[in-house]
CSV table of C-alpha atoms in Angstrom, one decimal:
chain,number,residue,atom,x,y,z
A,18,UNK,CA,-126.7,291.1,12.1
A,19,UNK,CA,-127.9,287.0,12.2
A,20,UNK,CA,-126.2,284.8,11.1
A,21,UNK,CA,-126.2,281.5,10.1
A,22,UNK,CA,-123.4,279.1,12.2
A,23,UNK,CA,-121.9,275.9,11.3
A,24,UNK,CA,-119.7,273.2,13.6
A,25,UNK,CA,-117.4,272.2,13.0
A,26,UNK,CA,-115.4,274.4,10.4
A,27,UNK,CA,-113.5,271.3,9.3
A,28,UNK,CA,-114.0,267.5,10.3
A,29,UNK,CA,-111.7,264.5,9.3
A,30,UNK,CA,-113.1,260.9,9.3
A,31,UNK,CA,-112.3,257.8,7.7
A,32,UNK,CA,-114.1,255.7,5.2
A,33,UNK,CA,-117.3,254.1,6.6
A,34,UNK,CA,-117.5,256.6,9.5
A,35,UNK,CA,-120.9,258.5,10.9
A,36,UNK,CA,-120.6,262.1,10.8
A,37,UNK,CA,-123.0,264.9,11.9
A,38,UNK,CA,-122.8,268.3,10.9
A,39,UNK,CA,-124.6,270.7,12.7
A,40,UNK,CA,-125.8,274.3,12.0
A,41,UNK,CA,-127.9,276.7,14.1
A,42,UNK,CA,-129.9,278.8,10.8
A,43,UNK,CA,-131.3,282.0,11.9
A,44,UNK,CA,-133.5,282.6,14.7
A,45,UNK,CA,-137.0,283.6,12.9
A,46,UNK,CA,-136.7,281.3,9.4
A,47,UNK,CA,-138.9,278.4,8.7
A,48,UNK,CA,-136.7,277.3,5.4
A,49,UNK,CA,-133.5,275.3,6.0
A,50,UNK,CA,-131.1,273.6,3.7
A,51,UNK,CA,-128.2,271.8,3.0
A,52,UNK,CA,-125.7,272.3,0.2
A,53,UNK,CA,-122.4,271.1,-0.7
A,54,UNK,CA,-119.6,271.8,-3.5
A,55,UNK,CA,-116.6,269.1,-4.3
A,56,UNK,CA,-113.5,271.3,-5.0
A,57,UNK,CA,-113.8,273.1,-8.2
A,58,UNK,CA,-117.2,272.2,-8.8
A,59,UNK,CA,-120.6,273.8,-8.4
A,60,UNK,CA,-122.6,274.3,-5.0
A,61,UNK,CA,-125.2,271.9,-5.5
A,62,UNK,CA,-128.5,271.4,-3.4
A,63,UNK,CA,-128.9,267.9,-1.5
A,64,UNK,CA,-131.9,268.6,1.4
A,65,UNK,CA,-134.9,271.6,1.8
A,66,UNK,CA,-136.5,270.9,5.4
A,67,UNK,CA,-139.7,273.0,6.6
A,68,UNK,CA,-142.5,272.4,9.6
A,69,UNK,CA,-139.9,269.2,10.7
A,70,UNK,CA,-139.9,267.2,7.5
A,71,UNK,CA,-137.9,267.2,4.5
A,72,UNK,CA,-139.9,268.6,1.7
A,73,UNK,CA,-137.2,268.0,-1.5
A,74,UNK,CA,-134.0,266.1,-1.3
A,75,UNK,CA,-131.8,265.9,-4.7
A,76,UNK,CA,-130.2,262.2,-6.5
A,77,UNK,CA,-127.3,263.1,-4.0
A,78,UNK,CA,-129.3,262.2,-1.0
A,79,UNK,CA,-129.2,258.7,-0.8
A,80,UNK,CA,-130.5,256.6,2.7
A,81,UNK,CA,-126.9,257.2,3.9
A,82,UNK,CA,-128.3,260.8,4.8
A,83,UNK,CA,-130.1,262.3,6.9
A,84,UNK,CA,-131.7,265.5,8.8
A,85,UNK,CA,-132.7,266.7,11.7
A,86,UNK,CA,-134.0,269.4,13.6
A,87,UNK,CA,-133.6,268.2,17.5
A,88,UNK,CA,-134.6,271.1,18.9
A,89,UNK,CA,-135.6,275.0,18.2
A,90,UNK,CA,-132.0,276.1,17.1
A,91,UNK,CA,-130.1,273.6,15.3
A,92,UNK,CA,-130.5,272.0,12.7
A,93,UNK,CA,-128.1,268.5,11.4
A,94,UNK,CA,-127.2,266.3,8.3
A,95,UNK,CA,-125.6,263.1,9.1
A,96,UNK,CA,-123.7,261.2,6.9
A,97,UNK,CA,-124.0,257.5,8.2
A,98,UNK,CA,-121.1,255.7,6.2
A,99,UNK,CA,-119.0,258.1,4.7
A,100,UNK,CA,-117.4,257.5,1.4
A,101,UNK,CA,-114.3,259.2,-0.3
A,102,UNK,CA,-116.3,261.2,-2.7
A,103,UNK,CA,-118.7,262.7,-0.2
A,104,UNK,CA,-115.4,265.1,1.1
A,105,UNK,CA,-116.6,268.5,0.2
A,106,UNK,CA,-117.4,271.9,1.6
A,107,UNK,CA,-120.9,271.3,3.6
A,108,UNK,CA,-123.7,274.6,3.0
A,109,UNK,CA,-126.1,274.9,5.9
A,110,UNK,CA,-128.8,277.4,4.8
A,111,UNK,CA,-131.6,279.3,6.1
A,112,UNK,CA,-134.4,281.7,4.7
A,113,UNK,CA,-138.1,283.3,5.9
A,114,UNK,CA,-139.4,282.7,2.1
A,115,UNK,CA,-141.4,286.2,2.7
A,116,UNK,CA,-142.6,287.2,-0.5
A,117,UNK,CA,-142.1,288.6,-2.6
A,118,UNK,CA,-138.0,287.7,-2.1
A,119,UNK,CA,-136.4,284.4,-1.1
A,120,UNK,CA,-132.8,284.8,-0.3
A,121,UNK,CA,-131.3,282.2,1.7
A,122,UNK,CA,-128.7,282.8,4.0
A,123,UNK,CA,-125.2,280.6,4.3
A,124,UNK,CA,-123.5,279.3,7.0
A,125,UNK,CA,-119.8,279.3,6.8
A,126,UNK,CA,-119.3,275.6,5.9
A,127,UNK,CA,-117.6,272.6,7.3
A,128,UNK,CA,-115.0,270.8,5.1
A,129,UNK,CA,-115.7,267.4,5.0
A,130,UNK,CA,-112.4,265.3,4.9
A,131,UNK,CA,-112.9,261.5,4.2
A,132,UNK,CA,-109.8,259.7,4.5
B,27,UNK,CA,-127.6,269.1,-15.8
B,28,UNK,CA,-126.5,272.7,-16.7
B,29,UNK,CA,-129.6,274.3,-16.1
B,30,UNK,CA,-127.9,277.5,-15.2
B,31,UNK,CA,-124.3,278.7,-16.4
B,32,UNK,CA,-122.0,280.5,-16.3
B,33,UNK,CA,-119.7,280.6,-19.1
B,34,UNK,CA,-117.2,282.8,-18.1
B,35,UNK,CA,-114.8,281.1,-15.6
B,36,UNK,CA,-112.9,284.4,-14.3
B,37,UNK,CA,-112.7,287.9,-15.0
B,38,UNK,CA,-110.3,291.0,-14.9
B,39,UNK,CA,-111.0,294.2,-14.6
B,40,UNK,CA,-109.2,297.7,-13.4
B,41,UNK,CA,-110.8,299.4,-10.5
B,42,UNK,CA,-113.0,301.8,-11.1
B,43,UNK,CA,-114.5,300.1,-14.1
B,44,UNK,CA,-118.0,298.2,-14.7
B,45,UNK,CA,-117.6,294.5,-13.8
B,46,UNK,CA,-120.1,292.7,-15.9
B,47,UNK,CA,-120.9,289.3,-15.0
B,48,UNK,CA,-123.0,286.7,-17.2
B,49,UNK,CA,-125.7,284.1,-16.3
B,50,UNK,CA,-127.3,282.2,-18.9
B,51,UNK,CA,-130.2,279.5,-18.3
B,52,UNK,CA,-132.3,277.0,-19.6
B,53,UNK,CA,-135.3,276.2,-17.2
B,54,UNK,CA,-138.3,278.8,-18.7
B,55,UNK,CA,-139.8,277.6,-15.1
B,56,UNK,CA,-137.5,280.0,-12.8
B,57,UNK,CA,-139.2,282.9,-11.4
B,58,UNK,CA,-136.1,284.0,-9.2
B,59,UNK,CA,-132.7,284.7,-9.9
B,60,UNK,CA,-130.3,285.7,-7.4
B,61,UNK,CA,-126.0,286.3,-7.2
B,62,UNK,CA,-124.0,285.5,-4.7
B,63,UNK,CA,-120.3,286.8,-3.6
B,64,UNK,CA,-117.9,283.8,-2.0
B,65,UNK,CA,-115.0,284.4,-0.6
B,66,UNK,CA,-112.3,281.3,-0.2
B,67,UNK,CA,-113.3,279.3,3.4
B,68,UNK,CA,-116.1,281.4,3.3
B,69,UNK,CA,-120.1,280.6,2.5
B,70,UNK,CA,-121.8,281.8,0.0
B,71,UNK,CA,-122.9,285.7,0.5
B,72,UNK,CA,-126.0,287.2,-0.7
B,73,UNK,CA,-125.5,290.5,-3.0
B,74,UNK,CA,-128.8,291.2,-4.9
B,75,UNK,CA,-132.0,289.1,-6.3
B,76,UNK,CA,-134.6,289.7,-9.0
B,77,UNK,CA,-137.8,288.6,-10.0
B,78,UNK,CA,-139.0,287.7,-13.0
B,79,UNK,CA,-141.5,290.2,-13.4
B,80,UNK,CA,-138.5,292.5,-13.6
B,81,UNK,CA,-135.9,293.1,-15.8
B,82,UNK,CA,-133.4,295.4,-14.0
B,83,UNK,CA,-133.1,295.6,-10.2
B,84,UNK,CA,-130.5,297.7,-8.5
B,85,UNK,CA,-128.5,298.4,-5.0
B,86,UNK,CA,-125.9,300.7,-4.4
B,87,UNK,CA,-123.3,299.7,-7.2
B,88,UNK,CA,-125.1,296.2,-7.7
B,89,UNK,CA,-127.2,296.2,-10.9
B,90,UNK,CA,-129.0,292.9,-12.0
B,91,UNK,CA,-130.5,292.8,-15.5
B,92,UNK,CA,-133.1,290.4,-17.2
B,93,UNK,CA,-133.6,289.6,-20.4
B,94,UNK,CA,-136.6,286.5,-20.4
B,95,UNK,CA,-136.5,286.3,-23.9
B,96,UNK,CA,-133.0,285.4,-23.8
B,97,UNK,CA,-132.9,283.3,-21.0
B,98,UNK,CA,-129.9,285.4,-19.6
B,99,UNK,CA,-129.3,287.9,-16.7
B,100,UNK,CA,-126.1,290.2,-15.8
B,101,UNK,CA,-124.8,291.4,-13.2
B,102,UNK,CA,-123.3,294.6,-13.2
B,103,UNK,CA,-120.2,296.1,-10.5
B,104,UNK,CA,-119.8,300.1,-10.8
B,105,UNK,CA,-117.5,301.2,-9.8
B,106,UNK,CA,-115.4,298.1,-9.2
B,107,UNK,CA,-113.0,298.4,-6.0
B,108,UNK,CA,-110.1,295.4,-5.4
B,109,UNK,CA,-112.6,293.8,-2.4
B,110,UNK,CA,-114.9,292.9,-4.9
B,111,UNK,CA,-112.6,290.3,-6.2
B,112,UNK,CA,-114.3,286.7,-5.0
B,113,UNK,CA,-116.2,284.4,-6.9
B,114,UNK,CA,-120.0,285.1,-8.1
B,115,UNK,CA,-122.4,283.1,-8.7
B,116,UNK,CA,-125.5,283.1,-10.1
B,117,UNK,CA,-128.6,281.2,-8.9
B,118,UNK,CA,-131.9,280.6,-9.7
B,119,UNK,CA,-135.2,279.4,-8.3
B,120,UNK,CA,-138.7,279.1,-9.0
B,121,UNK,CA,-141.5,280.2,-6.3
B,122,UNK,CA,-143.5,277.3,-6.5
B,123,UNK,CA,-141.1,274.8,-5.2
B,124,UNK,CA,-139.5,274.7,-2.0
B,125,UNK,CA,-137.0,276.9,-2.6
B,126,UNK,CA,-134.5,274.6,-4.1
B,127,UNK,CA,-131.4,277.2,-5.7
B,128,UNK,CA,-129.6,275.7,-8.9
B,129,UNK,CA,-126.3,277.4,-9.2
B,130,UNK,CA,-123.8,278.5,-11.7
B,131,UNK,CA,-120.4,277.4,-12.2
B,132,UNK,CA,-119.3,280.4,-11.0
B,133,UNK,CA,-117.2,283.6,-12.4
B,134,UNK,CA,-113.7,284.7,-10.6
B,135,UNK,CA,-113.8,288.5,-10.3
B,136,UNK,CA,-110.1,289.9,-10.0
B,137,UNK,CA,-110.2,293.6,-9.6
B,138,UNK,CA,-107.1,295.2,-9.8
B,139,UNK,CA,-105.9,298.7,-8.1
């Protein structure tokens, strides 16, 4: 069955740090997000990306983020100066959208450790 | 913004008894509700989704029920077995958009043998 893949499963970095999270979404969906969820809180939504350009990005997703699709498989969120409060678990996400349902598909995650 | 919650933060049940898990939310603007299973270290999994031209959708032991009026959808386990204990959560979505989902707090599930 597909599968959606995250790397890495868990990255450490230190304040002020780039980081780049990658994800390969499913072979035949257009959709793909990003999610993430602070310990003990709720998954919340940061990025939708579809025909190579974001088309919704939350309060969350300030100019120190970013997306990118560099080729026909993955699919990445950088983080260009980290901060404490962006550790979290990282949600890569895909989905078809075929009507008339519109599940989306989670990767693993990668823990995001900011130090 | 609690446009979707969950108020329950865990739940108990024996196995072999209905799991009922609750969802209330606020938007009258979703159109698509979905729950999700998660495991600890794991991502979110997919169980069962309805639309909201639909008040009851069903899979297997998975039933999802709608009430529009009340703004509030269930999500009903029979029979419960112990690997159903993870975390659920509810979602929501409306078709127009871009597919954004708004989650739920989320509701532990502990299903005892």
């Amino acid at each position: 069955e597909p599968e959606v893949t995250q790397t890495p499963s868990h990255q450490v970095t230190q304040m002020g740090q780039e980081v780049i999270l990658r994800c390969v979404p499913i072979s035949n969906h257009l959709y793909f997000y990003w999610y993430r969820q602070i310990l003990g809180q709720k998954v919340e939504f940061l990025v939708s990306f579809y025909n190579n350009e974001i088309s919704e990005k939350s309060e969350i997703f300030d100019d120190q983020f970013s997306v990118e699709r560099p080729d026909g498989s993955n699919f990445t969120l950088k983080i260009r100066s980290t901060k404490l409060e962006d550790s979290a678990m990282y949600f890569c996400a895909s989905s078809s959208r075929d009507r008339p349902t519109y599940e989306q598909y989670f990767g693993p995650g990668t823990r995001l450790t900011v130090t | 913004d609690q446009q979707v919650k969950q108020n329950s933060p865990s739940l108990s049940v024996q196995e072999g008894r209905i799991s009922i898990l609750n969802c209330d939310y606020t938007n009258s603007m979703f159109d698509y509700f979905l729950w999700y299973k998660k495991y600890p270290a794991e991502g979110p999994t997919f169980l069962i989704s309805i639309s909201s031209i639909k008040d009851k959708n069903e899979d297997g032991r998975f039933t999802v029920f709608l009430n529009k009026s009340a703004k509030h959808l269930s999500l009903h386990i029979v029979p419960s077995q112990p690997g159903d204990s993870a975390v659920y959560f509810c979602a929501a979505s409306y078709s127009s958009n871009t597919g954004k989902l708004i989650f739920g707090q989320g509701t532990t599930l502990q299903v005892k043998p």
